[in-house]
Coordinates of C-alpha atoms in Angstrom, one line a residue:
Chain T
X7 CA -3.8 2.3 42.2
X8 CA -6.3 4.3 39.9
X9 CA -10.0 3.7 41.1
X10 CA -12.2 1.6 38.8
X11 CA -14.3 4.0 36.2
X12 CA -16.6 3.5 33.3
X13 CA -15.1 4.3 30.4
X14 CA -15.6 8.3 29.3
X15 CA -13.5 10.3 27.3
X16 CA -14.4 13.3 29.6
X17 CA -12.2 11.5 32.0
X18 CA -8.6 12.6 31.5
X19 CA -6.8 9.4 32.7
X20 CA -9.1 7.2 30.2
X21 CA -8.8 9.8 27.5
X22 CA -4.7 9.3 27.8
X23 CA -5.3 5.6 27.6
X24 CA -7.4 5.7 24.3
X25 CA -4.8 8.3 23.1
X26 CA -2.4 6.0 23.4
X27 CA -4.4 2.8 22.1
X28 CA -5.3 4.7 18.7
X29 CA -1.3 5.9 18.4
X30 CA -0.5 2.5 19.0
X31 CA -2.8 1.1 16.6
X32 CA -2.6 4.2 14.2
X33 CA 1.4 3.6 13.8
X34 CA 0.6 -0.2 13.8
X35 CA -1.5 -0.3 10.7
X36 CA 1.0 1.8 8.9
X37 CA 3.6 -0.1 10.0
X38 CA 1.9 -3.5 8.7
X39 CA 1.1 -1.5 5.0
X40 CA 4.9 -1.0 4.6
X41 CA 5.8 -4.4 5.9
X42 CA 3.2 -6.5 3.8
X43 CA 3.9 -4.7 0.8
X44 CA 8.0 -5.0 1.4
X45 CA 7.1 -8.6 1.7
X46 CA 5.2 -8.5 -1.4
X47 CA 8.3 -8.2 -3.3
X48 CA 9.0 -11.5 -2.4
X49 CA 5.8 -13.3 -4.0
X50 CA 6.4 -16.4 -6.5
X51 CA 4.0 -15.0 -8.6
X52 CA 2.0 -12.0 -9.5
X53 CA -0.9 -13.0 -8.1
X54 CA 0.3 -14.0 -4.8
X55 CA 1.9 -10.6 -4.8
X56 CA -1.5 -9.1 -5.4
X57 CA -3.0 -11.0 -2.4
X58 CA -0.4 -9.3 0.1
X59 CA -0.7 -6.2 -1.5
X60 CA -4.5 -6.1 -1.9
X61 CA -3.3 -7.3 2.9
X62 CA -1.6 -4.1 3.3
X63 CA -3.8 -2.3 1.5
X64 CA -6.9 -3.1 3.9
X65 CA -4.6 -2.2 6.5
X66 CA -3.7 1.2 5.6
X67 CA -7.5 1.7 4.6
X68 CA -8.1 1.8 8.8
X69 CA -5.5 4.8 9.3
X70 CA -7.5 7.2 8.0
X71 CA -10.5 6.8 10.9
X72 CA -7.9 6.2 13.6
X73 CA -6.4 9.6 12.9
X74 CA -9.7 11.4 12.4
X75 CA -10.3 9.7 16.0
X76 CA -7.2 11.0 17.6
X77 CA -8.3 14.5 15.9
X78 CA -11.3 14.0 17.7
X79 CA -9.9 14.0 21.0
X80 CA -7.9 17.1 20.5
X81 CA -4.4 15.6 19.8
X82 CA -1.6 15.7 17.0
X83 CA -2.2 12.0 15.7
X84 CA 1.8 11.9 15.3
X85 CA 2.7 13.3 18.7
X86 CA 0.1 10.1 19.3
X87 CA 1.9 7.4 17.3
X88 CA 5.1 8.3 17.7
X89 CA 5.7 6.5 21.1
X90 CA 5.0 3.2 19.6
X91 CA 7.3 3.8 16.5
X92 CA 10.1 2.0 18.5
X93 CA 8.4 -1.0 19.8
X94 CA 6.3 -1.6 16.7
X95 CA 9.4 -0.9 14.2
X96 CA 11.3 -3.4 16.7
X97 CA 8.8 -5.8 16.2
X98 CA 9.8 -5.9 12.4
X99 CA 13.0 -5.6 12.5
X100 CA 13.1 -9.0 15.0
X101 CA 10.2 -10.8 13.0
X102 CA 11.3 -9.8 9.4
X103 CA 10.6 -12.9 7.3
X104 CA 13.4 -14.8 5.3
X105 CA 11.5 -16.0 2.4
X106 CA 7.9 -15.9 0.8
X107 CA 6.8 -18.9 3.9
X108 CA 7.4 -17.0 6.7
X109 CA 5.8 -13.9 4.8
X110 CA 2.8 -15.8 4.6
X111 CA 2.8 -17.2 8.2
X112 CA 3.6 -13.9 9.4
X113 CA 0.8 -11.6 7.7
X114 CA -1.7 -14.6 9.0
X115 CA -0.6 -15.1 12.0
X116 CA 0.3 -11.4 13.2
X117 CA -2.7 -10.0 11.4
X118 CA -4.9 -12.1 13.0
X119 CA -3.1 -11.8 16.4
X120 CA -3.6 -8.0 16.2
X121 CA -7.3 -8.0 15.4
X122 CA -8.0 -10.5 18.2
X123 CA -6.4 -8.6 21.0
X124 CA -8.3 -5.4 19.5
X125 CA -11.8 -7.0 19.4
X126 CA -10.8 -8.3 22.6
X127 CA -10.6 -4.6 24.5
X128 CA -12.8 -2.8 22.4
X129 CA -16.0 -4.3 24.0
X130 CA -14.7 -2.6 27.2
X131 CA -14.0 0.9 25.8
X132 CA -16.6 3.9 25.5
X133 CA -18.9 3.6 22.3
X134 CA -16.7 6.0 20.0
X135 CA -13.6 4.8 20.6
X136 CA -15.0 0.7 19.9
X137 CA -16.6 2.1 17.0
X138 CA -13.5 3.2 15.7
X139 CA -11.5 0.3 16.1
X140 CA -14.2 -2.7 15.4
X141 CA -15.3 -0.7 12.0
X142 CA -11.1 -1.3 11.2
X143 CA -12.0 -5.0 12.2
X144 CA -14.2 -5.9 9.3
X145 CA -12.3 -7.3 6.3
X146 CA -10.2 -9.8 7.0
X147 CA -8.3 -10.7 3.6
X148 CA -5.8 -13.4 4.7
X149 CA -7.3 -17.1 4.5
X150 CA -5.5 -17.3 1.2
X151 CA -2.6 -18.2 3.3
X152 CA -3.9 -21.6 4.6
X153 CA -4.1 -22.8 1.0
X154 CA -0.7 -21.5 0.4
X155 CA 0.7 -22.7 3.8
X156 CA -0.6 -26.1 3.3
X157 CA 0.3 -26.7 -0.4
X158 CA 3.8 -25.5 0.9
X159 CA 4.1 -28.4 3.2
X160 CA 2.6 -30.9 1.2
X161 CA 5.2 -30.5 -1.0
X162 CA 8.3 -30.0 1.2
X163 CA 7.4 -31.2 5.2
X164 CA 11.0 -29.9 6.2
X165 CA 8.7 -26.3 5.9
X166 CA 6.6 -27.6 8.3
X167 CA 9.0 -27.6 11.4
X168 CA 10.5 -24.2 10.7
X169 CA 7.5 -22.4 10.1
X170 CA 6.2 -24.1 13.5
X171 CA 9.1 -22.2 15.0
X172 CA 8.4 -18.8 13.1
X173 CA 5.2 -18.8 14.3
X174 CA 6.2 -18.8 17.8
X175 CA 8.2 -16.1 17.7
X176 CA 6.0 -14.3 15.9
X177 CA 3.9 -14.4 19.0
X178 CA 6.9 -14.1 21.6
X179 CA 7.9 -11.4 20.0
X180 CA 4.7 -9.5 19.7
X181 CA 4.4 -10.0 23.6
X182 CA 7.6 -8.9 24.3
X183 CA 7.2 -5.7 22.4
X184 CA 3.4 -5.4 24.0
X185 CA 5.0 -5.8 27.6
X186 CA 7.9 -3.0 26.2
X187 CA 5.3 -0.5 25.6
X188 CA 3.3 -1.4 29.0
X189 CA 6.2 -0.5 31.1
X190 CA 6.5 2.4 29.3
X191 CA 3.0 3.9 28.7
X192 CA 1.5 4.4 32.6
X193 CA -2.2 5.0 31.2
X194 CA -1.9 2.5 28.6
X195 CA -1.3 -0.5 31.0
X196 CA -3.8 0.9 33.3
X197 CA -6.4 0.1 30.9
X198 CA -4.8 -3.1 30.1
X199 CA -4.3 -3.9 33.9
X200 CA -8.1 -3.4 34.1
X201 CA -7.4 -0.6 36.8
X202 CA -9.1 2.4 35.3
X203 CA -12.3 0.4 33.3
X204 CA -14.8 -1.0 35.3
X205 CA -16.0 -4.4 34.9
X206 CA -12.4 -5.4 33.5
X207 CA -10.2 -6.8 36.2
X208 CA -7.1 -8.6 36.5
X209 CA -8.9 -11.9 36.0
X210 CA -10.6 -10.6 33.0
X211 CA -7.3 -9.7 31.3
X212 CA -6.0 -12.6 31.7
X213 CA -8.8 -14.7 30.0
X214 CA -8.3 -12.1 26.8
X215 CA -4.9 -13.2 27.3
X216 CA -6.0 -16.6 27.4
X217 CA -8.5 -16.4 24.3
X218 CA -5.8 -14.7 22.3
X219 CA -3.5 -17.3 22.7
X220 CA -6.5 -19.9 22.1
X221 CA -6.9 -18.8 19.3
X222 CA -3.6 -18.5 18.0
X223 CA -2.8 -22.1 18.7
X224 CA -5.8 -22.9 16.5
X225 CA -4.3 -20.9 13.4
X226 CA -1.5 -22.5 13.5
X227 CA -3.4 -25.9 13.7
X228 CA -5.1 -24.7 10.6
X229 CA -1.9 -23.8 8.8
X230 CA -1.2 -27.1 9.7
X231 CA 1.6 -26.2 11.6
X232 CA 2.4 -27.2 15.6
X233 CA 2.4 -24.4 18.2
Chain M
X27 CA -0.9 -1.2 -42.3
X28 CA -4.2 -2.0 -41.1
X29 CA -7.3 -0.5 -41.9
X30 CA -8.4 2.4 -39.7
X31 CA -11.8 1.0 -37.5
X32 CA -13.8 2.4 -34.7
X33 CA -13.1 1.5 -31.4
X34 CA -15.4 -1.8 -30.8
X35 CA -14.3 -4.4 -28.5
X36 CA -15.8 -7.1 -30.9
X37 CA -12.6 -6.7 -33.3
X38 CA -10.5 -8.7 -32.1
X39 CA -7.7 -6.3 -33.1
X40 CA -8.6 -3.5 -31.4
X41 CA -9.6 -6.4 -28.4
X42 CA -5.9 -7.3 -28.2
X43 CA -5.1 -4.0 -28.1
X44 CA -7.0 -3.1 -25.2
X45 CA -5.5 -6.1 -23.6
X46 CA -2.3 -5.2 -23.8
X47 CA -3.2 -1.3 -22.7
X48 CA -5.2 -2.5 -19.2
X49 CA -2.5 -5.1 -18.3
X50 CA 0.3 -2.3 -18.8
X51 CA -1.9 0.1 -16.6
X52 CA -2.3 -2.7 -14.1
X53 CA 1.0 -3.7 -13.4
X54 CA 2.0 0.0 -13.7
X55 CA 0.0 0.5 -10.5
X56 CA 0.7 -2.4 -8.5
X57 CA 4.5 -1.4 -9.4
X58 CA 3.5 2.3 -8.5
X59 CA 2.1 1.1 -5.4
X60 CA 5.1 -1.1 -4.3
X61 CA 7.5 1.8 -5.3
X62 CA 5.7 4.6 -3.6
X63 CA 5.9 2.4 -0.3
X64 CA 9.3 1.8 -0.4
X65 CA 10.0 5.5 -0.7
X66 CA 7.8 6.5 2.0
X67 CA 10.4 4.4 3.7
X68 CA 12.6 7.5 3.6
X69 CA 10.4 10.0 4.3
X70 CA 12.1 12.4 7.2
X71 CA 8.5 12.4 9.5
X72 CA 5.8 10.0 9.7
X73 CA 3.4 12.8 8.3
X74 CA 5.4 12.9 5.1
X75 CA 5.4 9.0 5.4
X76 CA 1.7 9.0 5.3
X77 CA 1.4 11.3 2.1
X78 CA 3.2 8.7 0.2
X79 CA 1.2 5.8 1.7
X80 CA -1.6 8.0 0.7
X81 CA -0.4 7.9 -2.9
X82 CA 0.8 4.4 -3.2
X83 CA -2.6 3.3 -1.7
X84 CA -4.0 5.7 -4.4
X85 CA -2.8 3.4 -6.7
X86 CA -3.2 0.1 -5.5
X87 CA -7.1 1.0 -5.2
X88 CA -7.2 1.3 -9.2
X89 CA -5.9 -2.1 -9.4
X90 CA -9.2 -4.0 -8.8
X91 CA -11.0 -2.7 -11.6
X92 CA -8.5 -2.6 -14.2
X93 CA -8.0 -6.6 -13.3
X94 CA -11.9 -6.6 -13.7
X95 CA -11.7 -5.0 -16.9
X96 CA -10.0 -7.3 -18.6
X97 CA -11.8 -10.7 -16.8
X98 CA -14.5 -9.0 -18.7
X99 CA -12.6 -9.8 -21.8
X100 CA -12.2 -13.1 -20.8
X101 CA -8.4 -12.9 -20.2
X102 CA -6.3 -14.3 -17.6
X103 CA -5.0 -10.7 -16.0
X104 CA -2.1 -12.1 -15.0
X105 CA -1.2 -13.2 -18.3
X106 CA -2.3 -9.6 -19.5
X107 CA 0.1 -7.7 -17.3
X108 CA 3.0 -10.4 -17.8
X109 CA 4.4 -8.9 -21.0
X110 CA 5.0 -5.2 -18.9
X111 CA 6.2 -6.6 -15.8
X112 CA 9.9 -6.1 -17.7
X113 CA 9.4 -2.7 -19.0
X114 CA 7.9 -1.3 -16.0
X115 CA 10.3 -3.0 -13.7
X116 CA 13.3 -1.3 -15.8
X117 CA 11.5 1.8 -15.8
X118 CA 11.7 1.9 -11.6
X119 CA 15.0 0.0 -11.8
X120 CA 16.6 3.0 -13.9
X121 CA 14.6 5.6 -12.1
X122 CA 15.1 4.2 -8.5
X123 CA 15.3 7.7 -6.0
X124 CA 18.2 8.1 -3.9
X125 CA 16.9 9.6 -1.2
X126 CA 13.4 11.9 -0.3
X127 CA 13.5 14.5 -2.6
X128 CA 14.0 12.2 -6.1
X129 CA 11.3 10.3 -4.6
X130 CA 9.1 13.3 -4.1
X131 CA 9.8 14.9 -7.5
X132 CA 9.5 11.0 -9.1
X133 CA 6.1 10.4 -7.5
X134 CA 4.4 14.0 -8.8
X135 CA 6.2 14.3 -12.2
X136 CA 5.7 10.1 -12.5
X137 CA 2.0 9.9 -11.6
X138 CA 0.9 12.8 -13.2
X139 CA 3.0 11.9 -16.5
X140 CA 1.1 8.5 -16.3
X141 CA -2.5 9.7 -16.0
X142 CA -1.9 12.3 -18.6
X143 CA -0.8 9.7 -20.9
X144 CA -4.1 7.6 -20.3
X145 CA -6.6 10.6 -20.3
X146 CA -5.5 11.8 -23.5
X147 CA -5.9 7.8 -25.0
X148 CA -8.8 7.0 -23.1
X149 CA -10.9 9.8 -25.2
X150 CA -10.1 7.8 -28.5
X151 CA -11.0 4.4 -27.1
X152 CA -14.7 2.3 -26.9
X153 CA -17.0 3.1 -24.1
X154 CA -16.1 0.7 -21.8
X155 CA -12.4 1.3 -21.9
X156 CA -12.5 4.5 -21.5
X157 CA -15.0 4.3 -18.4
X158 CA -12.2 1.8 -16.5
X159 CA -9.3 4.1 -17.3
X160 CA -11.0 7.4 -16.4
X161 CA -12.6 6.0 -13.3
X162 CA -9.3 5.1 -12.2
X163 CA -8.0 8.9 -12.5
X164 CA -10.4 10.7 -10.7
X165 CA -8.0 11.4 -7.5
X166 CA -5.0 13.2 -7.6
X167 CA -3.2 13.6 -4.4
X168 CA 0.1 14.3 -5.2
X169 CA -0.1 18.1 -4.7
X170 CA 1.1 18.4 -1.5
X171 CA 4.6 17.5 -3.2
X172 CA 4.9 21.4 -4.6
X173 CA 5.1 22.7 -1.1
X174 CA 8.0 19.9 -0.1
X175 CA 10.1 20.6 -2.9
X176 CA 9.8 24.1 -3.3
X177 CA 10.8 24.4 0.7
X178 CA 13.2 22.2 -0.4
X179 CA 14.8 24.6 -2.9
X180 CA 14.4 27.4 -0.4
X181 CA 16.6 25.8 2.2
X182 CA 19.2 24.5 -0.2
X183 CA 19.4 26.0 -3.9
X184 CA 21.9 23.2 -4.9
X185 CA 18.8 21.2 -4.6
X186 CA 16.9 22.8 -7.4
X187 CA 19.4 21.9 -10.3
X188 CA 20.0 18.3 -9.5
X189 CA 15.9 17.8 -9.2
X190 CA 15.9 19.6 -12.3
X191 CA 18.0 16.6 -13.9
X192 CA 16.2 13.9 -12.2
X193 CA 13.0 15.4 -13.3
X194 CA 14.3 15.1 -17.0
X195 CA 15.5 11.7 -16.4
X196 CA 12.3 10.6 -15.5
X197 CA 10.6 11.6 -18.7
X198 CA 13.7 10.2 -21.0
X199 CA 13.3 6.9 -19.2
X200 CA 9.5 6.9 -19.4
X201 CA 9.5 7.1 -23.3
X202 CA 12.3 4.4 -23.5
X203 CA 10.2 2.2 -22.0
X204 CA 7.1 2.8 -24.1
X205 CA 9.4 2.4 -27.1
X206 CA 10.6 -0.9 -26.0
X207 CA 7.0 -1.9 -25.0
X208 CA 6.0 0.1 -28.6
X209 CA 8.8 -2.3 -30.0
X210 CA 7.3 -5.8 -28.8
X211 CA 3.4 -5.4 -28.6
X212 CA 2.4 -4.7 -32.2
X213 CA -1.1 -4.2 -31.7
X214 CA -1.0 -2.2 -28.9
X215 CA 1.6 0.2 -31.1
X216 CA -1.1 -0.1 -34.1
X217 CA -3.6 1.6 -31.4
X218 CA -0.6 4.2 -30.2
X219 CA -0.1 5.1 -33.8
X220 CA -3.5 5.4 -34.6
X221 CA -3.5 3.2 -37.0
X222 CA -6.5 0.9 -35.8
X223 CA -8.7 3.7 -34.4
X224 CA -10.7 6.0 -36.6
X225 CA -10.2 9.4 -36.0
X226 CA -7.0 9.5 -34.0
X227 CA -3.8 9.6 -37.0
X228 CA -0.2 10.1 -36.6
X229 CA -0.7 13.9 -36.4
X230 CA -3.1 13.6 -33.6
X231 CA -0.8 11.3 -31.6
X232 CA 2.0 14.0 -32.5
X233 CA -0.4 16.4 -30.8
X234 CA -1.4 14.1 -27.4
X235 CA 2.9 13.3 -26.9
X236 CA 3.1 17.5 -27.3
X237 CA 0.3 18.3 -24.8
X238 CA 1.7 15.7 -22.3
X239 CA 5.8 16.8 -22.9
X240 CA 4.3 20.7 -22.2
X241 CA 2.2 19.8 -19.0
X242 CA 5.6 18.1 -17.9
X243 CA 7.3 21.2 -18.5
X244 CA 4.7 23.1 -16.3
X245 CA 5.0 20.8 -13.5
X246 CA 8.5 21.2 -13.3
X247 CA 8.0 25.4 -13.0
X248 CA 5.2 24.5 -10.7
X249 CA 7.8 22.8 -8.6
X250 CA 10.5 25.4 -8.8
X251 CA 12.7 23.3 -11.3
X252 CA 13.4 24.2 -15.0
X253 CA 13.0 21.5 -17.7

């Protein structure tokens, strides 16, 4: 048990923890860019292509910082991300979409999923290191979807009950991989665990957790899809 | 034959034209951009990964104002770039890299062979034209390709002559394409052949396909490979 400290990157034991969190989200980003415009490829028309590529362009547009950050702190942003290439590419593999719906559902709902548990910590981490992540928290490109989503059920409901289920194990997944990389990543869990940041204990985790998945359940209610 | 004009966007031959020239330069670079990511997909580290993200997102950035452009000439850009989604699809289709170093060699030689191309057109063409196109050349960062492929060569020499091929192939495929998009779009071939723009004649577009073959040829030494 690490003894509760505000956050400061002077302190090694946080530092490794923010190390870690910008690798993670560093290889995540990069990760998303390849997948959204993979997915792309896919798109009924050239416009719909556009609005996934114009997705994982926004995403790659917040590498940049993230490495600059992990430059910052003195490390090799690679040697950073590489520890999350596993979980995050495993993610993919186990959530890649079938068609141009789950595409859609995917880059809304994961997108969005991401971004929330980010804004979620970053309030609790030192002022650089929030500044960092909540500037790559600004655009967010993908209500186009809803239309799409929607218009896609209107005209065949049969969508409706599978993409229900995609959606779910969009987020399963994305927990399962998130616990992966907790048991792995001592310093990372820490933080997550609320052990090393004062003012963020257990009981404050888990209403993040709760939030998140608040908020989740209303996207898909938007989509127009059950949870 | 038509009659040799200056370049004013109020002629509606010369309009069409320019049509036809921004919607082939858009979906050449949402192409690029989806090509360039799926290479990066090879790449053998995530540093070299990021280059060719860095390239692809490159791209994609040039894509907003191109589609701006020609919503400015009150055209649909979708229906602008239709017409060269075949072309430029074949192009990547016949060009397609089989593994990191054709998809090194294809994204300098390529990219660079493309914004030759429009910087020696642009110069000939109305004010507003040429602003879009040149703005959209200002970054070049395919340099760091030299180094790759000329380690490349150093570690294997075998490498050198089939890059040298590829490198050829490129170019051979590039100007079948143009002729078959030279073949279809009549007023965009009037502008090619200088026959709708004063001051550029068949000898002068001679000259601009002789500049752009020999700066092809020089990247190719630059890279270690001969033509």
């Amino acid at each position: 048990m690490v003894a509760s400290v505000a956050p400061d990157l002077t302190d090694p034991h946080y530092r490794a923890a923010i190390v870690d969190l910008l690798g993670a989200i560093g290889y995540g980003e990069i990760s998303a860019c390849e997948r959204l415009t993979e997915d792309a490829g896919r798109a009924p028309s050239l416009a719909d292509k556009l609005e996934l590529l114009q997705l994982a362009n926004a995403q790659f547009a917040n590498v940049d910082p993230i490495l600059d950050g992990l430059r910052d702190l003195g490390v090799d942003p690679y040697d950073a991300m590489a520890p999350f290439q596993g979980p995050i590419d495993a993610f993919h593999e186990y959530t890649a979409p079938a068609d141009w719906w789950e595409s859609l559902v995917k880059a809304y709902v994961g997108d969005n999923l991401v971004r929330d548990f980010y804004r979620e910590f970053a309030v609790h981490l030192d002022p650089t290191t929030r500044e960092i992540i909540e500037s790559s928290l600004t655009e967010d490109r993908s209500e186009f979807v809803v239309d799409r989503v929607r218009a896609g059920i209107e005209a065949d409901h049969l969508v409706a009950g599978r993409l229900a289920l995609w959606g779910r194990r969009i987020m399963g997944e994305a927990l399962t991989q998130t616990q992966h990389v907790a048991a792995e990543r001592e310093s990372l869990t820490e933080v997550l665990a609320g052990e090393v940041i004062g003012g963020l204990d257990l009981a404050g985790i888990a209403d993040i957790f709760g939030r998140i998945t608040q908020r989740h359940i209303e996207r898909m209610g938007k989509l127009g899809l059950e949870h």
